[in-house]
Amino acid sequence: MARSKLRRSFSLQSDLKRLAALAYHRLENSKDLVRRFHRLRRADHADLNHLRKLYDWLFVPITLWPIDIDGLLRAELDRAQSCKRLHNTMVLLIDLLPPLPSERTQRAVSDHEHSVQHGRYEPLIHARHKYDHVESQLTNNPTFQAQWNAIKAHFDVTKFADRKGIIRRRLIGGRRMRDSWPFRWTKRADRFHAVFDVFCQRWNLYGMRGDRPLLLKLTANLTPFGTMIFIPAYWSFDPKRDLNWRAITALHKVRGVPKQGAKLGANQLAVREQAIRARELWKKASTRKLKGEARISWMLKQLGWDARTDERQLRRILAKARDGICPGD
């Protein structure tokens, strides 16, 4: 609650400053939404609490977004400014959004995004020499140059470049899923992308910048669902030497991943069962009208604990039950 109140007190200028600190041109893309929300907030819309939750997510690093928050907030602000209430399924969607990541998590992911935006994976990846070697070979490969020139002879490739002058191949999702998989050859753009995708696979590229090949790198990236390590097909992978596992593990754990393991799980289950048993005994002691030392002594005996056990240990177990470690509270 304290964090929520703190965020609501931010001014327009401080919110714009927070947005500007994020990677991927977030201020350029979303500054109009910040201004629109601040105007709506003064009107005290009936759905303001749900819109505020979306607004808070706008400042989360985009890597952690489960959905296009910018587009979602934009659509719902349009609806709110037309004096319409949120649709019930939209309320459900917003209610399902996870709690905001901690400030520590957001800072770490934001730093990671700035590095990824500029192609800097060195803190996580060793063996850069493998990439440099293949890239130098590719640049001087006559077959590669001939194929790229052939593509340029058939297409005006500049029409397919982004504002940075980069032409990117179409993406492939997990488990080989491809939105662009169905074959299309009717439009000129369809023909270009089909040709370019094959060309990129042939030479292990994610795209071209002018006449410069953009070779795939060994990378480690956060996603909304986990941490993804990508090993290019050309890479002679040595898991011990090529990856900075300590840095990758630290980045993965920044989400607040708890410790796990067979022994730890068994210990947690034992504590859980013990807490359930202690809570039941505490209630029985009350029905027996046992109090003070008599209650503690009786409970220790029922639990099978040494009569000399510190009372504080029993109270810690009971506290775990009160804090929700047990079901049915």
XYZ file of C-alpha atoms in Angstrom:
329
model
C 0.000 0.000 0.000
C 2.828 2.395 0.832
C 4.374 1.875 -2.595
C 1.022 2.487 -4.299
C 0.473 5.754 -2.423
C 4.007 6.837 -3.253
C 3.472 6.242 -6.957
C 0.198 8.095 -7.018
C 1.891 11.192 -5.633
C 4.379 11.410 -8.504
C 4.089 14.538 -10.624
C 3.789 14.611 -14.387
C 7.404 15.698 -14.785
C 8.779 13.045 -12.444
C 6.774 10.361 -14.276
C 8.165 11.533 -17.618
C 11.655 11.419 -16.114
C 11.103 7.820 -14.943
C 9.930 6.860 -18.421
C 12.966 8.519 -20.021
C 15.285 6.357 -17.888
C 13.954 3.162 -19.489
C 15.377 1.473 -22.575
C 13.750 0.994 -25.985
C 12.601 4.614 -26.542
C 9.913 4.361 -23.887
C 9.576 8.143 -23.435
C 9.239 8.702 -27.160
C 6.577 5.985 -27.462
C 4.501 6.544 -24.319
C 4.870 10.134 -23.090
C 1.423 11.012 -24.461
C -0.085 8.270 -22.259
C 1.500 9.773 -19.149
C -0.011 13.162 -19.933
C -3.403 11.641 -20.723
C -3.491 9.664 -17.481
C -2.612 12.706 -15.379
C -5.500 14.606 -16.979
C -7.896 11.706 -16.401
C -6.758 11.291 -12.797
C -7.989 14.793 -11.995
C -11.413 13.842 -13.375
C -11.648 10.938 -10.893
C -13.034 8.338 -13.331
C -15.076 5.430 -11.908
C -12.486 2.901 -13.173
C -9.502 4.938 -12.008
C -8.138 2.181 -9.735
C -7.920 -0.311 -12.598
C -6.490 2.302 -14.943
C -3.940 3.217 -12.290
C -2.805 -0.394 -12.101
C -2.203 -0.349 -15.856
C -0.443 2.993 -15.516
C 1.897 1.636 -12.840
C 2.804 -1.240 -15.183
C 3.715 1.306 -17.870
C 6.894 2.074 -15.881
C 7.948 -1.567 -15.544
C 10.767 -2.623 -17.926
C 9.117 -3.891 -21.091
C 10.936 -7.244 -20.769
C 8.635 -8.088 -17.847
C 5.375 -7.084 -19.554
C 2.978 -10.040 -19.954
C 1.077 -8.112 -22.667
C 1.356 -4.869 -24.628
C 0.705 -2.532 -21.687
C 1.142 0.582 -23.821
C -1.491 -0.545 -26.335
C -3.800 -1.780 -23.591
C -3.634 1.458 -21.596
C -4.038 3.484 -24.783
C -7.253 1.619 -25.694
C -8.705 1.906 -22.194
C -7.903 5.610 -21.876
C -9.749 6.136 -25.165
C -12.720 4.320 -23.655
C -12.555 6.231 -20.368
C -12.328 9.585 -22.140
C -15.504 8.640 -24.016
C -17.179 8.284 -20.608
C -17.450 4.518 -20.993
C -16.791 1.978 -18.233
C -14.244 -0.798 -18.690
C -15.632 -4.012 -20.153
C -15.941 -6.801 -17.575
C -13.406 -8.974 -19.401
C -10.969 -6.046 -19.366
C -11.444 -5.736 -15.611
C -10.661 -9.466 -15.363
C -7.482 -9.015 -17.423
C -6.268 -6.134 -15.249
C -7.076 -8.051 -12.056
C -4.964 -10.947 -13.363
C -1.867 -8.779 -13.814
C 0.849 -9.947 -11.409
C 1.923 -7.712 -8.526
C 4.402 -5.056 -9.622
C 7.987 -6.375 -9.570
C 10.115 -5.018 -6.745
C 12.162 -1.877 -7.291
C 15.315 -4.026 -7.075
C 14.027 -6.318 -9.814
C 13.018 -3.409 -12.020
C 16.411 -1.710 -11.671
C 18.302 -4.886 -12.552
C 16.080 -5.676 -15.544
C 16.277 -2.074 -16.742
C 20.088 -2.233 -16.672
C 19.913 -5.509 -18.615
C 17.615 -3.910 -21.204
C 20.035 -1.033 -21.799
C 22.823 -3.545 -22.440
C 20.682 -5.680 -24.759
C 19.494 -2.606 -26.655
C 23.096 -1.898 -27.638
C 24.021 -5.554 -28.204
C 26.270 -5.730 -25.146
C 26.248 -9.264 -23.755
C 29.850 -9.322 -22.532
C 28.970 -9.363 -18.783
C 27.063 -12.627 -19.363
C 28.990 -14.175 -22.249
C 32.618 -15.202 -22.645
C 34.385 -16.393 -25.818
C 33.630 -13.296 -27.910
C 36.509 -14.438 -30.139
C 34.258 -17.151 -31.635
C 31.805 -14.529 -32.854
C 34.562 -12.232 -34.148
C 36.188 -15.081 -36.085
C 32.998 -16.173 -37.872
C 31.972 -12.562 -38.568
C 35.323 -11.766 -40.221
C 35.073 -14.916 -42.359
C 31.539 -14.022 -43.393
C 32.389 -10.481 -44.443
C 35.081 -11.761 -46.797
C 33.111 -14.734 -48.133
C 32.559 -14.341 -51.926
C 29.515 -16.645 -51.944
C 27.839 -14.566 -49.237
C 28.546 -11.358 -51.144
C 27.240 -12.843 -54.411
C 23.983 -13.986 -52.784
C 23.405 -10.630 -51.113
C 24.040 -8.826 -54.400
C 21.555 -11.136 -56.126
C 18.885 -10.230 -53.539
C 19.577 -6.517 -54.063
C 19.249 -7.023 -57.827
C 15.723 -8.423 -57.372
C 14.494 -6.090 -54.598
C 14.903 -2.522 -53.410
C 16.053 -3.698 -49.988
C 15.981 -0.196 -48.492
C 12.170 -0.413 -48.470
C 12.357 -3.186 -45.876
C 14.805 -1.463 -43.491
C 13.764 0.092 -40.185
C 14.712 3.589 -39.076
C 18.157 2.331 -38.087
C 18.728 0.951 -41.565
C 18.388 -2.651 -40.344
C 16.499 -5.347 -42.248
C 15.436 -8.102 -39.833
C 14.359 -11.621 -40.628
C 11.008 -12.784 -39.333
C 11.008 -14.177 -35.802
C 10.718 -17.800 -34.791
C 8.975 -18.529 -31.499
C 9.574 -21.310 -29.034
C 9.072 -24.916 -30.200
C 9.566 -23.764 -33.822
C 6.304 -21.767 -33.792
C 6.196 -19.132 -36.551
C 3.359 -16.672 -37.117
C 4.688 -16.172 -40.642
C 4.936 -19.907 -41.454
C 2.124 -20.199 -44.062
C 3.728 -19.723 -47.469
C 2.768 -16.505 -49.281
C 4.113 -15.396 -52.645
C 1.466 -12.987 -53.956
C 2.851 -9.655 -52.769
C 6.351 -8.390 -53.418
C 6.910 -8.025 -49.667
C 5.973 -11.698 -49.175
C 8.521 -12.746 -51.770
C 11.243 -10.594 -50.227
C 10.694 -11.885 -46.687
C 10.692 -15.497 -47.865
C 13.961 -14.976 -49.731
C 15.501 -13.006 -46.884
C 14.533 -15.594 -44.230
C 16.260 -18.340 -46.209
C 19.306 -16.132 -46.750
C 19.542 -15.399 -43.009
C 19.314 -19.059 -42.067
C 21.981 -19.925 -44.629
C 24.431 -17.476 -43.006
C 23.244 -17.484 -39.351
C 22.027 -13.893 -39.402
C 19.305 -11.975 -37.649
C 19.460 -9.317 -40.360
C 21.514 -6.895 -42.431
C 22.536 -3.291 -41.799
C 23.263 -1.933 -45.252
C 25.814 -4.401 -46.652
C 26.984 -5.519 -43.214
C 25.831 -8.955 -42.021
C 24.370 -9.046 -38.522
C 25.613 -12.361 -37.209
C 23.680 -14.096 -34.440
C 25.363 -13.973 -31.028
C 25.465 -16.290 -28.050
C 23.019 -14.506 -25.754
C 21.234 -14.721 -22.423
C 17.988 -12.767 -22.205
C 15.203 -12.318 -19.716
C 11.639 -12.857 -20.926
C 8.310 -12.468 -19.073
C 8.322 -16.252 -18.561
C 11.940 -16.982 -17.697
C 15.546 -16.682 -18.821
C 16.417 -17.744 -22.357
C 19.904 -18.755 -23.499
C 20.355 -18.819 -27.267
C 23.229 -20.731 -28.881
C 23.689 -19.953 -32.606
C 23.878 -22.962 -34.908
C 27.466 -22.119 -35.945
C 28.753 -21.860 -32.354
C 31.063 -24.599 -31.019
C 29.553 -24.475 -27.558
C 31.597 -25.000 -24.387
C 29.180 -24.535 -21.461
C 31.948 -24.112 -18.885
C 33.950 -21.481 -20.741
C 31.467 -19.664 -22.959
C 28.945 -18.498 -20.350
C 29.332 -16.447 -17.183
C 27.030 -18.663 -15.167
C 27.381 -16.619 -11.993
C 26.173 -13.458 -13.749
C 23.379 -15.301 -15.584
C 22.196 -16.947 -12.376
C 22.198 -13.594 -10.563
C 20.153 -12.037 -13.368
C 17.672 -14.924 -13.324
C 17.269 -14.759 -9.541
C 16.605 -11.029 -9.561
C 12.912 -11.902 -9.920
C 13.022 -13.199 -6.343
C 13.279 -16.913 -7.133
C 13.238 -18.904 -3.847
C 15.657 -21.709 -3.097
C 14.519 -25.143 -4.215
C 15.641 -28.743 -3.947
C 14.494 -32.185 -2.818
C 15.897 -31.841 0.716
C 14.645 -28.280 1.088
C 11.182 -29.325 -0.137
C 11.036 -32.180 2.370
C 12.070 -29.849 5.199
C 9.432 -27.292 4.199
C 6.784 -30.024 4.122
C 7.808 -31.181 7.600
C 7.587 -27.635 8.953
C 4.207 -27.207 7.304
C 2.829 -30.412 8.857
C 4.296 -29.450 12.212
C 2.652 -26.034 12.041
C -0.720 -27.605 11.215
C -0.378 -30.002 14.157
C 0.665 -27.209 16.543
C -2.298 -25.051 15.526
C -4.710 -27.930 16.134
C -3.180 -28.579 19.557
C -3.405 -24.895 20.451
C -7.158 -25.001 19.780
C -7.555 -28.204 21.796
C -5.626 -26.636 24.674
C -8.106 -23.770 24.649
C -11.065 -26.152 24.863
C -9.328 -27.840 27.812
C -8.921 -24.385 29.374
C -5.145 -24.864 29.611
C -3.165 -21.658 29.989
C 0.397 -20.480 30.505
C 2.984 -23.115 31.389
C 0.345 -25.839 31.589
C -0.671 -25.187 27.972
C 2.955 -25.168 26.761
C 3.899 -28.331 28.649
C 0.862 -30.199 27.331
C 1.545 -29.123 23.750
C 5.236 -30.104 23.914
C 4.238 -33.525 25.156
C 1.648 -33.992 22.403
C 4.192 -32.906 19.748
C 6.738 -35.341 21.142
C 9.221 -32.564 21.881
C 11.634 -32.444 24.810
C 9.972 -30.791 27.824
C 12.994 -28.468 28.063
C 12.346 -27.012 24.559
C 12.369 -23.220 24.552
C 8.837 -21.876 24.429
C 9.901 -19.443 21.717
C 10.442 -22.323 19.268
C 6.830 -23.411 19.713
C 5.599 -19.853 19.237
C 7.591 -19.543 16.011
C 5.826 -22.635 14.647
C 2.458 -21.156 15.629
C 3.395 -17.868 13.941
C 4.057 -19.738 10.694
C 0.527 -21.135 10.880
C -0.917 -17.662 11.435
C 1.127 -16.249 8.502
C -0.558 -18.603 6.060
C 1.859 -21.518 5.784
C -1.114 -23.767 6.516
C -4.217 -24.219 4.363
C -7.706 -23.480 5.606
C -6.969 -20.308 7.566
